[in-house]
Amino acid sequence: MKKGKKVSIIGAGNVGATVAYSLAMKGTCHEIVLRDRNTEIAKGKALDMSQAANAARMHTIVKVAEHASCMADSDVVVITAGSPRLPGMSRDDLLMINAEITKEVVADVKEHAPEAIIIMVSNPLDVMTYVALKESGFPKERVIGMAGILDSARMAHFIHEKLGYGAGQIRASVMGGHGDDMVPLPKFSTVAGVPLTDVLDEEEILEIVERTKHGGAEIVGYLKTGSAYYAPAKSTALMVEAILKDTKQIHPCAVYLDGHYGHYDVVSGVPVALGANGVEKLFEMTLNEGQKTKFAKSVQSVRSMIDVLKEKNFFD
């Protein structure tokens, strides 16, 4: 007998817990399993969310994975575990620490949930997605990074701030890595089907593009002691929903490129259709020369971090 849908979330911090809450409030799956180094906090959050699901008359049960084996039979595993950048820590230090955490977590997924689809949320996002793919040995369609939906949502919000109308009707498009070299695409962005260039002037669009690139840092600046989690969590939940419901909806996601857009053996954000098999189809948009150059620069920034891992024999 086929069991109900099950989602495991590794890392029960702000992002992981909010992903779980978003899924539970919609009844997207029957069972959610939270796994965290601090089991007691995960237990408290799971109990609170299960009670919230009952208040919402939803069937979702939220549990705690005290052991990695509790992830067995997961349809989707969301990985948010990772270390923040601490004072005195270089980017390469953070890269190595989070790569080691990802390697350890993915080994558990490979052993206990070998049929699952992995959604990576940990930063640096594109590189961690690459690490998860290489360490799991899963097909490239089943290891997907969450970034493009978040970056596109940020761009859409900034467009709305400029316009003052069209909320919910704005479709923004962002490609490339999840970092300062991401590539917002005004050419593919619309307001109720109207091209962005018809409703805003060039200077206004440029301001939106720059603000989108630094959208996460802007929130960190306000929060002081943390980073964004509502929008990242909702973006992740949308991906989980598309997979579990096999919607084939098109979302920008960080995926492995194998000749796509002329790039090989690297992960970057491009539009894909998400369904029961993970990435059902990868779309190659027609970019102009300027966009191709920006995308290549974004890909190269990810590749340089992958090269650091290779130089340190991480994958040996």
mmCIF file of C-alpha atoms in Angstrom:
data_model
loop_
_atom_site.group_PDB
_atom_site.id
_atom_site.type_symbol
_atom_site.label_atom_id
_atom_site.label_comp_id
_atom_site.label_asym_id
_atom_site.label_seq_id
_atom_site.Cartn_x
_atom_site.Cartn_y
_atom_site.Cartn_z
ATOM 1 C CA MET A 1 0.000 0.000 0.000
ATOM 2 C CA LYS A 2 1.410 3.390 -0.964
ATOM 3 C CA LYS A 3 2.137 5.574 2.036
ATOM 4 C CA GLY A 4 1.336 9.278 2.383
ATOM 5 C CA LYS A 5 3.864 11.841 1.256
ATOM 6 C CA LYS A 6 6.800 12.410 3.610
ATOM 7 C CA VAL A 7 9.224 15.336 3.778
ATOM 8 C CA SER A 8 12.362 15.403 5.927
ATOM 9 C CA ILE A 9 13.928 18.742 6.815
ATOM 10 C CA ILE A 10 17.521 18.781 8.046
ATOM 11 C CA GLY A 11 18.195 21.873 10.110
ATOM 12 C CA ALA A 12 15.370 23.184 12.311
ATOM 13 C CA GLY A 13 16.539 26.785 12.512
ATOM 14 C CA ASN A 14 14.492 29.714 11.225
ATOM 15 C CA VAL A 15 14.458 28.599 7.584
ATOM 16 C CA GLY A 16 13.947 24.881 8.178
ATOM 17 C CA ALA A 17 11.226 25.392 10.788
ATOM 18 C CA THR A 18 9.389 27.911 8.593
ATOM 19 C CA VAL A 19 9.497 25.502 5.637
ATOM 20 C CA ALA A 20 7.918 22.874 7.892
ATOM 21 C CA TYR A 21 5.280 25.317 9.120
ATOM 22 C CA SER A 22 4.401 26.435 5.566
ATOM 23 C CA LEU A 23 3.952 22.826 4.432
ATOM 24 C CA ALA A 24 1.974 21.854 7.534
ATOM 25 C CA MET A 25 -0.438 24.788 7.222
ATOM 26 C CA LYS A 26 -1.307 23.768 3.641
ATOM 27 C CA GLY A 27 -1.438 20.041 4.299
ATOM 28 C CA THR A 28 1.048 19.563 1.448
ATOM 29 C CA CYS A 29 2.264 16.243 2.846
ATOM 30 C CA HIS A 30 1.140 13.739 5.460
ATOM 31 C CA GLU A 31 4.346 13.645 7.497
ATOM 32 C CA ILE A 32 7.162 16.106 8.162
ATOM 33 C CA VAL A 33 10.311 15.013 9.971
ATOM 34 C CA LEU A 34 12.606 17.614 11.557
ATOM 35 C CA ARG A 35 16.242 16.715 12.172
ATOM 36 C CA ASP A 36 18.588 19.009 14.045
ATOM 37 C CA ARG A 37 21.681 18.779 16.223
ATOM 38 C CA ASN A 38 19.581 20.250 19.044
ATOM 39 C CA THR A 39 16.936 17.550 19.348
ATOM 40 C CA GLU A 40 15.092 19.259 22.200
ATOM 41 C CA ILE A 41 14.465 22.447 20.220
ATOM 42 C CA ALA A 42 13.376 20.376 17.217
ATOM 43 C CA LYS A 43 10.966 18.448 19.497
ATOM 44 C CA GLY A 44 9.451 21.651 20.808
ATOM 45 C CA LYS A 45 8.952 23.102 17.333
ATOM 46 C CA ALA A 46 7.530 19.839 15.986
ATOM 47 C CA LEU A 47 5.016 19.622 18.833
ATOM 48 C CA ASP A 48 3.997 23.255 18.377
ATOM 49 C CA MET A 49 3.542 22.798 14.616
ATOM 50 C CA SER A 50 1.547 19.595 14.975
ATOM 51 C CA GLN A 51 -0.821 21.441 17.290
ATOM 52 C CA ALA A 52 -1.026 24.326 14.805
ATOM 53 C CA ALA A 53 -1.905 21.818 12.062
ATOM 54 C CA ASN A 54 -4.768 20.560 14.227
ATOM 55 C CA ALA A 55 -5.956 24.136 14.742
ATOM 56 C CA ALA A 56 -5.926 24.548 10.950
ATOM 57 C CA ARG A 57 -7.780 21.217 10.522
ATOM 58 C CA MET A 58 -4.878 19.821 8.496
ATOM 59 C CA HIS A 59 -3.788 16.168 8.450
ATOM 60 C CA THR A 60 -0.041 16.864 8.556
ATOM 61 C CA ILE A 61 1.939 15.429 11.478
ATOM 62 C CA VAL A 62 5.315 16.969 12.380
ATOM 63 C CA LYS A 63 7.806 14.650 14.094
ATOM 64 C CA VAL A 64 11.436 14.689 15.167
ATOM 65 C CA ALA A 65 14.144 12.491 13.670
ATOM 66 C CA GLU A 66 16.227 11.464 16.658
ATOM 67 C CA HIS A 67 18.203 9.205 14.311
ATOM 68 C CA ALA A 68 19.017 9.525 10.615
ATOM 69 C CA SER A 69 17.037 6.334 9.981
ATOM 70 C CA CYS A 70 13.842 8.326 10.740
ATOM 71 C CA MET A 71 14.243 9.862 7.256
ATOM 72 C CA ALA A 72 13.458 6.509 5.618
ATOM 73 C CA ASP A 73 10.846 6.624 2.831
ATOM 74 C CA SER A 74 11.104 10.406 2.443
ATOM 75 C CA ASP A 75 9.879 11.696 -0.899
ATOM 76 C CA VAL A 76 11.774 14.971 -0.471
ATOM 77 C CA VAL A 77 14.677 15.931 1.821
ATOM 78 C CA VAL A 78 15.244 19.653 2.398
ATOM 79 C CA ILE A 79 18.736 20.560 3.644
ATOM 80 C CA THR A 80 19.078 23.880 5.471
ATOM 81 C CA ALA A 81 21.899 22.832 7.836
ATOM 82 C CA GLY A 82 25.024 24.948 7.782
ATOM 83 C CA SER A 83 27.170 27.399 9.714
ATOM 84 C CA PRO A 84 26.782 31.188 9.436
ATOM 85 C CA ARG A 85 29.880 33.233 8.676
ATOM 86 C CA LEU A 86 31.425 34.193 12.005
ATOM 87 C CA PRO A 87 33.800 37.093 12.790
ATOM 88 C CA GLY A 88 37.325 36.394 11.544
ATOM 89 C CA MET A 89 36.140 33.626 9.231
ATOM 90 C CA SER A 90 37.132 33.867 5.557
ATOM 91 C CA ARG A 91 34.769 32.892 2.742
ATOM 92 C CA ASP A 92 36.975 29.867 2.041
ATOM 93 C CA ASP A 93 36.749 28.836 5.713
ATOM 94 C CA LEU A 94 32.957 29.016 5.576
ATOM 95 C CA LEU A 95 32.959 27.151 2.268
ATOM 96 C CA MET A 96 34.944 24.237 3.729
ATOM 97 C CA ILE A 97 32.894 24.084 6.952
ATOM 98 C CA ASN A 98 29.550 23.994 5.141
ATOM 99 C CA ALA A 99 30.847 21.583 2.508
ATOM 100 C CA GLU A 100 31.818 19.161 5.303
ATOM 101 C CA ILE A 101 28.397 19.566 6.952
ATOM 102 C CA THR A 102 26.696 18.938 3.597
ATOM 103 C CA LYS A 103 28.853 15.868 2.952
ATOM 104 C CA GLU A 104 27.890 14.394 6.333
ATOM 105 C CA VAL A 105 24.177 15.134 5.906
ATOM 106 C CA VAL A 106 24.040 13.814 2.344
ATOM 107 C CA ALA A 107 25.690 10.554 3.432
ATOM 108 C CA ASP A 108 22.715 10.016 5.778
ATOM 109 C CA VAL A 109 20.238 10.815 3.005
ATOM 110 C CA LYS A 110 21.986 8.425 0.635
ATOM 111 C CA GLU A 111 21.827 5.624 3.201
ATOM 112 C CA HIS A 112 18.304 6.104 4.554
ATOM 113 C CA ALA A 113 16.358 7.891 1.788
ATOM 114 C CA PRO A 114 18.022 6.812 -1.467
ATOM 115 C CA GLU A 115 14.903 7.500 -3.567
ATOM 116 C CA ALA A 116 14.356 11.038 -2.251
ATOM 117 C CA ILE A 117 14.703 14.301 -4.134
ATOM 118 C CA ILE A 118 17.145 16.665 -2.389
ATOM 119 C CA ILE A 119 16.429 20.384 -2.162
ATOM 120 C CA MET A 120 19.486 22.347 -1.025
ATOM 121 C CA VAL A 121 18.995 25.619 0.844
ATOM 122 C CA SER A 122 22.359 25.917 2.648
ATOM 123 C CA ASN A 123 24.829 28.580 1.506
ATOM 124 C CA PRO A 124 26.858 29.103 -0.586
ATOM 125 C CA LEU A 125 23.824 27.646 -2.365
ATOM 126 C CA ASP A 126 25.091 26.721 -5.814
ATOM 127 C CA VAL A 127 28.298 25.135 -4.513
ATOM 128 C CA MET A 128 26.466 23.184 -1.793
ATOM 129 C CA THR A 129 24.083 21.861 -4.459
ATOM 130 C CA TYR A 130 27.129 20.701 -6.440
ATOM 131 C CA VAL A 131 28.567 19.031 -3.306
ATOM 132 C CA ALA A 132 25.241 17.291 -2.598
ATOM 133 C CA LEU A 133 25.074 16.015 -6.167
ATOM 134 C CA LYS A 134 28.628 14.654 -6.180
ATOM 135 C CA GLU A 135 28.462 13.146 -2.686
ATOM 136 C CA SER A 136 25.047 11.516 -3.149
ATOM 137 C CA GLY A 137 25.656 10.099 -6.600
ATOM 138 C CA PHE A 138 21.959 10.807 -7.263
ATOM 139 C CA PRO A 139 20.811 11.624 -10.817
ATOM 140 C CA LYS A 140 21.202 15.351 -11.508
ATOM 141 C CA GLU A 141 17.414 15.673 -11.798
ATOM 142 C CA ARG A 142 17.055 14.779 -8.096
ATOM 143 C CA VAL A 143 19.401 17.372 -6.557
ATOM 144 C CA ILE A 144 18.043 20.914 -6.830
ATOM 145 C CA GLY A 145 19.022 24.188 -5.196
ATOM 146 C CA MET A 146 16.551 26.807 -3.987
ATOM 147 C CA ALA A 147 17.516 30.339 -5.004
ATOM 148 C CA GLY A 148 15.857 31.535 -8.205
ATOM 149 C CA ILE A 149 12.336 31.601 -6.774
ATOM 150 C CA LEU A 150 13.576 33.692 -3.841
ATOM 151 C CA ASP A 151 15.604 36.103 -5.984
ATOM 152 C CA SER A 152 12.711 36.475 -8.455
ATOM 153 C CA ALA A 153 10.293 37.161 -5.588
ATOM 154 C CA ARG A 154 12.602 39.855 -4.259
ATOM 155 C CA MET A 155 12.803 41.455 -7.692
ATOM 156 C CA ALA A 156 9.006 41.296 -8.053
ATOM 157 C CA HIS A 157 8.586 43.069 -4.707
ATOM 158 C CA PHE A 158 11.020 45.822 -5.680
ATOM 159 C CA ILE A 159 9.160 46.279 -8.989
ATOM 160 C CA HIS A 160 5.920 46.662 -7.045
ATOM 161 C CA GLU A 161 7.522 49.224 -4.731
ATOM 162 C CA LYS A 162 8.448 51.309 -7.795
ATOM 163 C CA LEU A 163 5.063 50.947 -9.504
ATOM 164 C CA GLY A 164 2.667 50.997 -6.573
ATOM 165 C CA TYR A 165 0.308 48.615 -8.381
ATOM 166 C CA GLY A 166 0.119 45.099 -9.855
ATOM 167 C CA ALA A 167 0.770 43.161 -6.624
ATOM 168 C CA GLY A 168 0.456 39.444 -7.329
ATOM 169 C CA GLN A 169 0.596 40.040 -11.097
ATOM 170 C CA ILE A 170 4.326 40.689 -11.378
ATOM 171 C CA ARG A 171 6.479 37.956 -12.903
ATOM 172 C CA ALA A 172 10.180 38.671 -12.430
ATOM 173 C CA SER A 173 12.963 36.503 -13.804
ATOM 174 C CA VAL A 174 16.428 35.949 -12.311
ATOM 175 C CA MET A 175 19.138 33.551 -13.543
ATOM 176 C CA GLY A 176 22.628 32.632 -12.399
ATOM 177 C CA GLY A 177 24.189 31.954 -9.022
ATOM 178 C CA HIS A 178 22.691 32.989 -5.694
ATOM 179 C CA GLY A 179 25.107 35.817 -4.957
ATOM 180 C CA ASP A 180 26.259 39.261 -6.033
ATOM 181 C CA ASP A 181 26.733 37.999 -9.606
ATOM 182 C CA MET A 182 23.128 36.826 -10.053
ATOM 183 C CA VAL A 183 21.508 37.931 -13.323
ATOM 184 C CA PRO A 184 18.105 39.669 -12.997
ATOM 185 C CA LEU A 185 16.415 39.687 -16.409
ATOM 186 C CA PRO A 186 14.154 42.705 -17.001
ATOM 187 C CA LYS A 187 13.686 41.472 -20.597
ATOM 188 C CA PHE A 188 11.766 38.436 -19.259
ATOM 189 C CA SER A 189 9.929 40.303 -16.471
ATOM 190 C CA THR A 190 6.317 41.458 -16.830
ATOM 191 C CA VAL A 191 3.434 43.121 -14.965
ATOM 192 C CA ALA A 192 0.158 41.364 -15.879
ATOM 193 C CA GLY A 193 1.789 40.419 -19.168
ATOM 194 C CA VAL A 194 3.029 43.940 -19.916
ATOM 195 C CA PRO A 195 6.831 44.095 -20.441
ATOM 196 C CA LEU A 196 8.691 45.772 -17.589
ATOM 197 C CA THR A 197 10.343 48.142 -20.068
ATOM 198 C CA ASP A 198 6.875 49.535 -20.943
ATOM 199 C CA VAL A 199 6.064 50.552 -17.363
ATOM 200 C CA LEU A 200 9.432 51.660 -15.956
ATOM 201 C CA ASP A 201 12.323 53.651 -17.399
ATOM 202 C CA GLU A 202 15.883 52.397 -17.734
ATOM 203 C CA GLU A 203 17.161 54.080 -14.585
ATOM 204 C CA GLU A 204 14.340 52.676 -12.455
ATOM 205 C CA ILE A 205 14.947 49.170 -13.818
ATOM 206 C CA LEU A 206 18.675 49.465 -13.084
ATOM 207 C CA GLU A 207 17.896 50.421 -9.468
ATOM 208 C CA ILE A 208 15.650 47.343 -9.142
ATOM 209 C CA VAL A 209 18.347 45.082 -10.602
ATOM 210 C CA GLU A 210 20.989 46.346 -8.165
ATOM 211 C CA ARG A 211 18.645 46.132 -5.183
ATOM 212 C CA THR A 212 17.697 42.557 -6.144
ATOM 213 C CA LYS A 213 21.353 41.518 -6.171
ATOM 214 C CA HIS A 214 21.748 42.720 -2.589
ATOM 215 C CA GLY A 215 18.243 41.814 -1.370
ATOM 216 C CA GLY A 216 19.464 39.380 1.254
ATOM 217 C CA ALA A 217 22.129 41.750 2.602
ATOM 218 C CA GLU A 218 19.501 44.496 2.972
ATOM 219 C CA ILE A 219 17.470 42.288 5.309
ATOM 220 C CA VAL A 220 20.578 41.250 7.269
ATOM 221 C CA GLY A 221 21.322 44.962 7.715
ATOM 222 C CA TYR A 222 17.952 45.488 9.394
ATOM 223 C CA LEU A 223 17.931 42.290 11.478
ATOM 224 C CA LYS A 224 21.551 42.697 12.652
ATOM 225 C CA THR A 225 21.767 39.208 14.218
ATOM 226 C CA GLY A 226 20.182 37.022 11.525
ATOM 227 C CA SER A 227 19.150 36.702 7.917
ATOM 228 C CA ALA A 228 15.927 36.347 5.923
ATOM 229 C CA TYR A 229 13.815 33.243 6.448
ATOM 230 C CA TYR A 230 10.156 33.869 5.553
ATOM 231 C CA ALA A 231 10.753 34.336 1.815
ATOM 232 C CA PRO A 232 13.451 31.623 1.566
ATOM 233 C CA ALA A 233 11.170 29.168 3.390
ATOM 234 C CA LYS A 234 8.114 29.950 1.257
ATOM 235 C CA SER A 235 10.217 29.614 -1.902
ATOM 236 C CA THR A 236 11.409 26.195 -0.709
ATOM 237 C CA ALA A 237 7.867 25.120 0.166
ATOM 238 C CA LEU A 238 6.736 26.013 -3.370
ATOM 239 C CA MET A 239 9.391 23.665 -4.773
ATOM 240 C CA VAL A 240 8.334 20.843 -2.421
ATOM 241 C CA GLU A 241 4.703 21.339 -3.415
ATOM 242 C CA ALA A 242 5.499 21.266 -7.152
ATOM 243 C CA ILE A 243 7.373 17.976 -6.690
ATOM 244 C CA LEU A 244 4.837 16.239 -4.429
ATOM 245 C CA LYS A 245 1.875 17.318 -6.559
ATOM 246 C CA ASP A 246 3.735 16.690 -9.838
ATOM 247 C CA THR A 247 2.566 20.072 -11.159
ATOM 248 C CA LYS A 248 5.314 20.473 -13.816
ATOM 249 C CA GLN A 249 5.334 24.172 -12.929
ATOM 250 C CA ILE A 250 8.286 26.194 -14.196
ATOM 251 C CA HIS A 251 10.517 27.775 -11.558
ATOM 252 C CA PRO A 252 14.090 29.117 -11.636
ATOM 253 C CA CYS A 253 16.236 26.665 -9.641
ATOM 254 C CA ALA A 254 19.923 25.907 -9.156
ATOM 255 C CA VAL A 255 20.687 22.754 -11.162
ATOM 256 C CA TYR A 256 23.633 20.939 -12.711
ATOM 257 C CA LEU A 257 24.567 22.248 -16.145
ATOM 258 C CA ASP A 258 25.923 19.694 -18.589
ATOM 259 C CA GLY A 259 26.387 21.753 -21.737
ATOM 260 C CA HIS A 260 23.321 23.920 -21.110
ATOM 261 C CA TYR A 261 23.931 27.565 -22.041
ATOM 262 C CA GLY A 262 27.445 26.399 -23.029
ATOM 263 C CA HIS A 263 28.538 25.498 -19.480
ATOM 264 C CA TYR A 264 29.658 22.131 -18.068
ATOM 265 C CA ASP A 265 30.159 20.542 -14.635
ATOM 266 C CA VAL A 266 28.795 23.455 -12.632
ATOM 267 C CA VAL A 267 25.564 24.436 -10.868
ATOM 268 C CA SER A 268 23.626 27.612 -11.644
ATOM 269 C CA GLY A 269 20.099 28.965 -11.604
ATOM 270 C CA VAL A 270 17.993 28.426 -14.727
ATOM 271 C CA PRO A 271 14.264 27.858 -15.404
ATOM 272 C CA VAL A 272 13.143 24.244 -14.977
ATOM 273 C CA ALA A 273 9.856 22.343 -14.771
ATOM 274 C CA LEU A 274 9.470 20.650 -11.375
ATOM 275 C CA GLY A 275 7.516 17.428 -10.937
ATOM 276 C CA ALA A 276 7.534 13.993 -9.361
ATOM 277 C CA ASN A 277 10.963 13.193 -10.829
ATOM 278 C CA GLY A 278 12.515 16.463 -9.700
ATOM 279 C CA VAL A 279 13.726 18.408 -12.719
ATOM 280 C CA GLU A 280 11.399 17.259 -15.506
ATOM 281 C CA LYS A 281 12.753 19.671 -18.121
ATOM 282 C CA LEU A 282 15.435 22.359 -18.305
ATOM 283 C CA PHE A 283 14.673 25.402 -20.459
ATOM 284 C CA GLU A 284 17.304 27.340 -22.396
ATOM 285 C CA MET A 285 16.185 30.923 -22.889
ATOM 286 C CA THR A 286 17.492 33.032 -25.739
ATOM 287 C CA LEU A 287 19.898 35.491 -24.141
ATOM 288 C CA ASN A 288 21.456 38.509 -25.813
ATOM 289 C CA GLU A 289 25.236 38.971 -25.731
ATOM 290 C CA GLY A 290 25.139 41.146 -22.618
ATOM 291 C CA GLN A 291 23.042 38.622 -20.722
ATOM 292 C CA LYS A 292 25.283 35.759 -21.861
ATOM 293 C CA THR A 293 28.326 37.627 -20.545
ATOM 294 C CA LYS A 294 26.679 38.315 -17.168
ATOM 295 C CA PHE A 295 25.524 34.709 -16.874
ATOM 296 C CA ALA A 296 29.036 33.442 -17.719
ATOM 297 C CA LYS A 297 30.474 35.707 -14.996
ATOM 298 C CA SER A 298 27.959 34.339 -12.491
ATOM 299 C CA VAL A 299 28.790 30.748 -13.456
ATOM 300 C CA GLN A 300 32.508 31.479 -13.123
ATOM 301 C CA SER A 301 32.095 32.786 -9.561
ATOM 302 C CA VAL A 302 30.509 29.446 -8.621
ATOM 303 C CA ARG A 303 33.157 27.486 -10.504
ATOM 304 C CA SER A 304 35.933 29.303 -8.638
ATOM 305 C CA MET A 305 34.502 28.077 -5.313
ATOM 306 C CA ILE A 306 34.174 24.528 -6.660
ATOM 307 C CA ASP A 307 37.833 24.797 -7.714
ATOM 308 C CA VAL A 308 38.796 25.716 -4.120
ATOM 309 C CA LEU A 309 37.179 22.474 -2.919
ATOM 310 C CA LYS A 310 38.976 20.494 -5.621
ATOM 311 C CA GLU A 311 42.331 22.087 -4.737
ATOM 312 C CA LYS A 312 41.791 21.014 -1.121
ATOM 313 C CA ASN A 313 41.018 17.460 -2.334
ATOM 314 C CA PHE A 314 37.527 17.658 -0.861
ATOM 315 C CA PHE A 315 36.033 15.208 -3.364
ATOM 316 C CA ASP A 316 38.822 12.601 -3.071
#
